[in-house]
Each structure stands twice: as C-alpha cells, then as structure tokens.
Short mmCIF file of C-alpha atoms and ligand atoms in Angstrom, two decimals:
data_model
loop_
_atom_site.label_atom_id
_atom_site.label_comp_id
_atom_site.label_asym_id
_atom_site.label_seq_id
_atom_site.Cartn_x
_atom_site.Cartn_y
_atom_site.Cartn_z
CA MET A 1 2.13 9.81 -11.28
CA ASP A 2 -0.97 7.72 -10.65
CA ALA A 3 -4.14 9.73 -11.44
CA PHE A 4 -5.65 9.06 -8.00
CA ARG A 5 -2.56 10.36 -6.23
CA ALA A 6 -2.34 13.39 -8.51
CA ARG A 7 -5.97 14.27 -7.77
CA TYR A 8 -6.15 13.44 -4.06
CA GLY A 9 -2.55 13.48 -2.82
CA PRO A 10 -0.03 14.02 -1.52
CA TRP A 11 -1.60 13.48 1.94
CA ALA A 12 -4.86 11.88 3.03
CA LEU A 13 -6.35 12.30 6.50
CA VAL A 14 -8.42 9.42 7.82
CA ALA A 15 -10.45 10.43 10.88
CA GLY A 16 -10.90 7.13 12.69
CA GLY A 17 -8.09 5.52 10.69
CA SER A 18 -6.74 2.83 13.00
CA MET A 19 -9.22 -0.06 12.98
CA GLY A 20 -11.79 -1.82 10.84
CA MET A 21 -12.87 0.19 7.83
CA GLY A 22 -10.69 3.06 9.01
CA ALA A 23 -7.60 0.87 8.90
CA ALA A 24 -8.68 -0.35 5.45
CA TYR A 25 -8.87 3.27 4.21
CA SER A 26 -5.43 4.02 5.61
CA ARG A 27 -3.97 0.86 4.07
CA GLN A 28 -5.58 1.23 0.64
CA LEU A 29 -4.60 4.89 0.42
CA ALA A 30 -1.00 4.05 1.34
CA THR A 31 -1.06 1.31 -1.33
CA ARG A 32 -2.06 4.00 -3.84
CA GLY A 33 1.00 6.03 -2.82
CA LEU A 34 -0.68 8.65 -0.62
CA ASN A 35 0.92 9.72 2.63
CA VAL A 36 -1.58 9.25 5.44
CA VAL A 37 -2.48 11.11 8.64
CA LEU A 38 -4.28 8.60 10.84
CA VAL A 39 -6.44 9.96 13.66
CA ALA A 40 -7.78 7.86 16.54
CA GLU A 41 -7.95 7.77 20.31
CA ALA A 42 -6.12 4.56 21.26
CA ALA A 43 -2.36 4.89 20.77
CA GLU A 44 -1.21 1.32 20.26
CA PRO A 45 -3.22 0.24 17.18
CA LEU A 46 -2.80 3.70 15.67
CA GLU A 47 0.98 3.81 16.00
CA THR A 48 1.49 0.18 15.00
CA LEU A 49 -0.55 0.63 11.82
CA ALA A 50 1.14 3.94 10.96
CA ARG A 51 4.59 2.33 11.33
CA SER A 52 3.73 -0.74 9.28
CA LEU A 53 2.14 1.25 6.43
CA ALA A 54 5.19 3.51 6.19
CA ALA A 55 7.49 0.50 6.08
CA GLU A 56 5.44 -1.57 3.63
CA HIS A 57 4.43 1.13 1.15
CA SER A 58 7.29 3.63 1.26
CA VAL A 59 4.96 6.47 2.18
CA GLN A 60 4.98 8.86 5.12
CA THR A 61 2.46 8.41 7.87
CA ARG A 62 1.59 10.63 10.81
CA PRO A 63 -0.42 9.15 13.69
CA VAL A 64 -2.41 11.80 15.57
CA LEU A 65 -3.98 10.98 18.91
CA ALA A 66 -7.19 12.96 19.23
CA ASP A 67 -10.73 12.60 20.48
CA LEU A 68 -12.95 13.79 17.65
CA SER A 69 -15.62 14.79 20.17
CA ALA A 70 -13.28 17.14 22.06
CA PRO A 71 -14.15 20.86 22.00
CA ASP A 72 -10.64 21.73 20.80
CA VAL A 73 -10.27 18.93 18.24
CA LEU A 74 -9.99 21.28 15.28
CA ALA A 75 -7.12 23.20 16.91
CA VAL A 76 -5.36 19.89 17.64
CA LEU A 77 -5.74 18.65 14.06
CA ASP A 78 -4.79 21.99 12.57
CA ALA A 79 -1.58 22.06 14.62
CA ALA A 80 -0.80 18.47 13.61
CA THR A 81 -1.32 19.02 9.87
CA ARG A 82 -0.51 22.70 9.18
CA ASP A 83 2.64 21.78 7.27
CA LEU A 84 0.86 19.20 5.07
CA GLU A 85 -1.22 19.41 1.92
CA ILE A 86 -4.25 17.29 2.73
CA GLY A 87 -5.80 16.34 -0.61
CA LEU A 88 -8.25 13.75 0.70
CA LEU A 89 -10.34 13.73 3.86
CA VAL A 90 -12.08 10.54 4.94
CA TYR A 91 -14.36 11.03 7.94
CA ASN A 92 -14.81 7.43 9.05
CA ALA A 93 -15.02 7.59 12.85
CA ALA A 94 -18.35 7.16 14.57
CA HIS A 95 -19.71 6.70 18.04
CA SER A 96 -22.56 4.22 18.29
CA VAL A 97 -24.54 3.07 21.30
CA VAL A 98 -27.36 0.58 20.79
CA GLY A 99 -30.50 0.61 22.92
CA ARG A 100 -34.01 2.00 23.22
CA PHE A 101 -33.92 5.79 22.92
CA LEU A 102 -34.91 6.49 26.52
CA ASP A 103 -32.50 3.87 27.88
CA VAL A 104 -29.38 5.29 26.21
CA ALA A 105 -27.67 7.84 28.47
CA LEU A 106 -28.05 11.42 27.36
CA GLU A 107 -24.28 11.85 27.38
CA ASP A 108 -23.93 8.96 24.91
CA LYS A 109 -26.55 10.52 22.65
CA LEU A 110 -24.67 13.83 22.74
CA ARG A 111 -21.36 12.07 22.04
CA MET A 112 -22.92 10.49 18.94
CA VAL A 113 -23.85 13.98 17.75
CA GLU A 114 -20.35 15.29 18.53
CA VAL A 115 -18.36 12.51 16.85
CA ASN A 116 -20.76 11.76 13.99
CA CYS A 117 -22.09 15.26 13.14
CA ARG A 118 -19.99 18.03 14.68
CA GLY A 119 -16.74 16.22 13.80
CA PRO A 120 -17.39 15.89 10.05
CA LEU A 121 -18.76 19.44 9.95
CA LEU A 122 -15.55 20.85 11.48
CA LEU A 123 -13.19 18.82 9.31
CA CYS A 124 -15.11 19.33 6.07
CA HIS A 125 -15.12 23.07 6.71
CA HIS A 126 -11.43 23.22 7.60
CA PHE A 127 -9.94 20.94 4.95
CA GLY A 128 -12.63 21.73 2.34
CA THR A 129 -11.68 25.42 2.49
CA ARG A 130 -8.07 24.55 1.72
CA MET A 131 -8.99 22.11 -1.06
CA VAL A 132 -11.17 24.69 -2.79
CA ALA A 133 -8.33 27.23 -2.58
CA ARG A 134 -6.06 24.68 -4.32
CA GLY A 135 -8.74 23.73 -6.84
CA ARG A 136 -8.54 20.00 -6.16
CA GLY A 137 -9.23 17.36 -3.55
CA GLY A 138 -11.70 14.79 -2.26
CA ILE A 139 -13.92 14.27 0.79
CA ILE A 140 -15.58 11.03 1.82
CA VAL A 141 -18.18 11.38 4.56
CA VAL A 142 -18.99 7.92 5.87
CA ALA A 143 -22.75 7.69 6.43
CA SER A 144 -24.68 4.42 6.64
CA LEU A 145 -27.62 2.53 5.21
CA SER A 146 -29.22 3.25 8.58
CA GLY A 147 -29.32 6.96 7.67
CA PHE A 148 -32.09 6.45 5.10
CA GLN A 149 -34.87 5.99 7.67
CA GLY A 150 -35.59 5.79 11.39
CA HIS A 151 -35.01 2.50 13.22
CA ALA A 152 -35.82 1.34 16.71
CA MET A 153 -32.80 0.64 18.94
CA VAL A 154 -30.40 2.86 16.96
CA GLY A 155 -32.50 6.03 16.66
CA THR A 156 -29.86 8.62 17.54
CA TYR A 157 -27.09 6.87 15.61
CA ALA A 158 -29.32 6.56 12.52
CA ALA A 159 -30.25 10.24 12.79
CA THR A 160 -26.57 11.24 12.88
CA LYS A 161 -25.96 9.11 9.80
CA ALA A 162 -28.84 10.88 8.01
CA PHE A 163 -26.93 14.10 8.76
CA ASP A 164 -23.74 12.61 7.25
CA LEU A 165 -25.61 11.39 4.17
CA VAL A 166 -27.18 14.76 3.48
CA LEU A 167 -24.00 16.70 4.27
CA GLY A 168 -21.89 14.56 1.89
CA GLU A 169 -24.43 14.93 -0.89
CA ALA A 170 -24.63 18.70 -0.47
CA LEU A 171 -20.84 18.96 -0.55
CA TRP A 172 -20.77 16.92 -3.76
CA GLU A 173 -23.03 19.48 -5.41
CA GLU A 174 -21.33 22.60 -4.03
CA LEU A 175 -17.68 21.62 -4.35
CA ARG A 176 -17.56 19.85 -7.71
CA GLY A 177 -17.38 23.20 -9.51
CA HIS A 178 -14.18 23.86 -7.52
CA GLY A 179 -12.35 20.65 -8.44
CA VAL A 180 -13.24 18.89 -5.18
CA ASP A 181 -15.06 15.54 -5.27
CA ALA A 182 -17.27 14.76 -2.28
CA LEU A 183 -19.08 11.52 -1.58
CA ALA A 184 -21.61 10.35 0.99
CA PHE A 185 -20.65 6.72 1.41
CA CYS A 186 -23.16 4.28 2.92
CA PRO A 187 -21.90 0.93 4.15
CA GLY A 188 -24.27 -1.74 5.35
CA ALA A 189 -23.29 -4.23 8.03
CA THR A 190 -19.51 -4.70 7.82
CA ARG A 191 -17.26 -7.01 9.80
CA THR A 192 -15.34 -4.45 11.90
CA PRO A 193 -14.31 -4.59 15.56
CA ALA A 194 -16.77 -1.79 16.34
CA PHE A 195 -19.69 -3.61 14.70
CA LEU A 196 -18.83 -7.00 16.20
CA ALA A 197 -18.56 -5.38 19.65
CA THR A 198 -22.29 -4.60 19.46
CA ASN A 199 -22.81 -8.39 19.48
CA PRO A 200 -25.54 -8.49 16.81
CA GLN A 201 -27.74 -11.60 16.88
CA PRO A 202 -28.78 -13.52 13.75
CA THR A 203 -31.95 -11.99 12.28
CA GLY A 204 -33.37 -15.02 10.54
CA GLY A 205 -32.65 -13.76 7.04
CA LEU A 206 -33.87 -10.19 7.54
CA SER A 207 -30.49 -8.63 6.84
CA PRO A 208 -27.89 -9.19 4.07
CA PRO A 209 -24.54 -10.89 4.81
CA LEU A 210 -21.74 -8.98 6.51
CA MET A 211 -19.32 -7.29 4.15
CA ASP A 212 -15.56 -7.32 4.52
CA PRO A 213 -13.96 -3.92 5.42
CA ASP A 214 -11.46 -4.08 2.53
CA GLU A 215 -14.18 -4.79 0.01
CA THR A 216 -16.36 -1.97 1.39
CA VAL A 217 -13.54 0.58 1.34
CA ALA A 218 -12.43 -0.36 -2.18
CA GLU A 219 -15.96 0.53 -3.31
CA ALA A 220 -15.82 3.93 -1.60
CA LEU A 221 -12.51 4.85 -3.23
CA ALA A 222 -13.74 3.69 -6.64
CA ALA A 223 -16.99 5.68 -6.26
CA LEU A 224 -15.28 8.97 -5.33
CA GLY A 225 -15.76 11.45 -8.17
CA HIS A 226 -18.67 9.53 -9.70
CA GLY A 227 -21.70 10.99 -7.95
CA PRO A 228 -23.04 12.16 -4.61
CA THR A 229 -23.87 8.86 -2.91
CA HIS A 230 -22.70 5.27 -2.98
CA ILE A 231 -24.17 2.28 -1.15
CA ALA A 232 -21.67 -0.50 -0.51
CA GLY A 233 -22.45 -3.95 -1.88
CA ARG A 234 -24.71 -5.12 -4.65
CA THR A 235 -27.19 -6.79 -2.28
CA ASN A 236 -27.45 -3.61 -0.18
CA ARG A 237 -27.97 -1.49 -3.30
CA LEU A 238 -30.70 -3.77 -4.57
CA ALA A 239 -32.43 -3.91 -1.18
CA ALA A 240 -32.25 -0.12 -0.81
CA PHE A 241 -33.60 0.42 -4.32
CA VAL A 242 -36.58 -1.85 -3.72
CA LEU A 243 -37.34 -0.76 -0.15
CA HIS A 244 -37.01 2.98 -0.68
CA ARG A 245 -39.04 3.05 -3.86
CA LEU A 246 -41.78 0.56 -3.08
CA LEU A 247 -42.55 0.80 0.62
CA PRO A 248 -44.47 3.63 2.29
CA ARG A 249 -42.35 5.35 4.98
CA ARG A 250 -44.40 3.75 7.76
CA SER A 251 -43.76 0.20 6.46
CA LEU A 252 -40.09 0.99 5.88
CA VAL A 253 -39.57 2.17 9.47
CA GLU A 254 -41.49 -0.85 10.81
CA LEU A 255 -39.51 -3.31 8.69
CA MET A 256 -36.11 -1.84 9.55
CA SER A 257 -37.09 -1.70 13.22
CA ARG A 258 -37.98 -5.40 13.13
CA THR A 259 -34.44 -6.07 11.90
CA THR A 260 -32.70 -3.98 14.58
CA ARG A 261 -34.96 -5.41 17.30
CA ALA A 262 -34.13 -8.95 16.14
CA MET A 263 -30.43 -8.04 16.26
CA TYR A 264 -30.41 -6.28 19.60
CA GLU A 265 -33.59 -6.14 21.66
CA ARG A 266 -33.14 -9.25 23.77
CA ARG A 267 -29.84 -7.92 25.11
CA HIS A 268 -30.94 -4.36 25.86
N1 NAP B 1 -19.38 -1.54 10.70
C1 NAP B 1 -20.57 -1.43 10.18
O1 NAP B 1 -21.32 -2.40 10.09
C2 NAP B 1 -21.05 -0.11 9.65
C3 NAP B 1 -22.25 -0.05 8.93
C4 NAP B 1 -22.68 1.16 8.42
C5 NAP B 1 -21.90 2.31 8.59
N2 NAP B 1 -20.75 2.22 9.30
C6 NAP B 1 -19.96 3.45 9.45
O2 NAP B 1 -18.64 3.18 9.04
C7 NAP B 1 -17.72 3.94 9.82
C8 NAP B 1 -16.68 3.04 10.48
O3 NAP B 1 -17.24 1.88 10.96
P1 NAP B 1 -17.03 1.21 12.37
O4 NAP B 1 -17.87 1.92 13.35
O5 NAP B 1 -17.30 -0.22 12.20
O6 NAP B 1 -15.61 1.57 12.89
P2 NAP B 1 -14.12 1.15 12.43
O7 NAP B 1 -13.84 1.66 11.08
O8 NAP B 1 -13.90 -0.29 12.73
O9 NAP B 1 -13.29 1.98 13.51
C9 NAP B 1 -13.64 3.24 13.98
C10 NAP B 1 -12.40 4.13 14.01
O10 NAP B 1 -12.76 5.41 14.53
C11 NAP B 1 -11.93 5.71 15.67
N3 NAP B 1 -12.73 6.53 16.57
C12 NAP B 1 -13.95 6.24 17.10
N4 NAP B 1 -14.34 7.24 17.91
C13 NAP B 1 -13.36 8.19 17.87
C14 NAP B 1 -13.18 9.46 18.49
N5 NAP B 1 -14.07 9.97 19.33
N6 NAP B 1 -12.05 10.15 18.22
C15 NAP B 1 -11.11 9.64 17.40
N7 NAP B 1 -11.23 8.45 16.77
C16 NAP B 1 -12.35 7.73 17.01
C17 NAP B 1 -11.51 4.34 16.21
O11 NAP B 1 -10.30 4.37 16.93
P3 NAP B 1 -10.25 4.52 18.53
O12 NAP B 1 -11.11 3.43 19.07
O13 NAP B 1 -8.83 4.43 18.90
O14 NAP B 1 -10.80 5.87 18.80
C18 NAP B 1 -11.30 3.58 14.90
O15 NAP B 1 -10.06 3.88 14.33
C19 NAP B 1 -18.56 4.69 10.85
O16 NAP B 1 -18.80 5.98 10.37
C20 NAP B 1 -19.85 3.91 10.90
O17 NAP B 1 -20.95 4.70 11.27
C21 NAP B 1 -20.30 1.05 9.83
#
C-alpha cells in the first residue's frame, strides 16, 4: 500500500471540499487512493464532484451537506462519519468578507470567527482525539499569508487566519509524539472561485502572481509531516522571509495594508 495512504487513510475529510482548493484536496487525495468525505453547503457542486471522484479513482466518497458555522455542526459531522476511520482532516473552508472593519456587518465578522476559528477547533478536537487513540493520522489547518500580520480591509479575516496558523503549529508540536502529523498551511493569493469573487484589482506589482489551486494543494500534501508551517509558492516564501525578518512590525502592517487597499479600497 502507498505510504501516504497507510499513514493517512483510509478516509480523509475535507471541510470545504467542493470548490477551488477544497476540490483540489478532494481530487488529489482520491488520486492517492484515499476515500474522501467532502463537506460543503451547496449540494450540486459537492455531489457532482463526489460522484466523479468515486468513478474516476475507484474510491468511496461521501458528500455531507453542512454549514460549518452551525451550532450543531459537530453532531452532524459525527453522525455522518461515525462508521468511518478518518485518518486525515483538512480544514479548508473559510468565510471572508472584504471591507473596512467598521463597514463589515457584525454578523459577517462573527461568521468569520465561527467558520474560520470555531470550526477548525471543533473538528481538530473531535478527529484529533480519534487519531491519537489510533496512533496515526494527519491534520492540515489551512491558514493564510494574511495571518502573519494585520492588514487594512481584511482585518477580521486576517485575525482568524492568525488563529489557524497558531493552532496548526501548536498541534504539530503536541500531536507528533502520538503519530499524528499536523500542519499550518499558508497559501498566498490563489485562483479559486472564492478569491475571484472578491474581484481583486491589479496592485501595480505589489503582490506576487496568483497560484493555481492544484499546485498549492500539492505543496500542502507534500509538506505534511515535515514541520509545523508551510507557505505555498517559492515567491511567497521568499517575500515572507524578507518581510518578516527585515521590516519593523509598523512598516509591515503599512506595506501589507497598501496592498489590500490597492486591491479593494476603491470598491468598498
Ligand atoms: N484563495 C486564496 O487566494 C487564498 C489565500 C490564502 C488563504 N486561503 C485559504 O484557503 C482556504 C480555501 O480557499 P478559498 O477561500 O479560495 O475557498 P475554496 O477552496 O475555493 O472553497 C471554499 C470551500 O469551503 C466551502 N465552505 C465555505 N463556507 C462553508 C461553510 N460555512 N460550511 C461548509 N462549507 C463551506 C465551500 O463550499 P460551499 O460554498 O458550498 O459552502 C467550498 O467548498 C481558506 O481557508 C482560505 O482562507 C485562500
């Protein structure tokens, strides 16, 4: 049996597994021979992808319709997966609303906290407990380059991604002694439906080129088991290395805010 499947199989659960990077996780995991539980809110893309992966890769798939911000989401996911051995959890879903902090509705801010912070906390606790009991498994918490510092226009989202970054790193340290690999994975701008829907404007060279979801996800799967944190893309890694080591915090926040303002301010 393939070493990846032996370590992280037989089932993976991809929270937010129907589109963009989430679909790429589901597809690449099915290609590696893992059965996949795909969780999302919209039925049609979820069920279509689940059917096509099962047919193309001779694996089992289980689409689960759930809102990861719902108060009872853990009960829903537990009922849907109780008969399965989930060896890999990918928490990919996120809610993101762009705008100046005071202009974004409070309910959107709270939904970002629910989907991006409460959701991974619940699922890491639930599936992590079972992985530790089995002595093997993997957890990828999808954070973001935006989680390394504050930015104008995406303040709440960036703060939730800082939570994901720190949570994934802490899990790496605590769980590795129990046979469970955790990773805080940090994509930069990636060509997904969710990102394109924010309608980002060109920034005049302030930001690196958009990455492809398949390329980004391949990096995450390759990085699992090799350290606490991985930044997607060589250009992003180089930029992060230089910016985080050389710039004072104040200059870093100002520079990153110039980028997000150039991308979004005129429209908000
Ligand atoms: N794209 C980028 O440029 C970029 C950059 C840095 C970090 N990231 C991070 O990468 C991850 C994925 O990126 P993306 O935002 O571009 O999205 P994506 O992978 O294209 O799709 C998001 C997935 O999450 C699902 N989802 C969203 N809210 C949900 C909810 N409340 N309950 C259940 N499922 C939900 C969506 O399906 P439904 O719509 O059916 O719910 C979809 O399957 C996120 O964690 C994001 O923060 C993205």
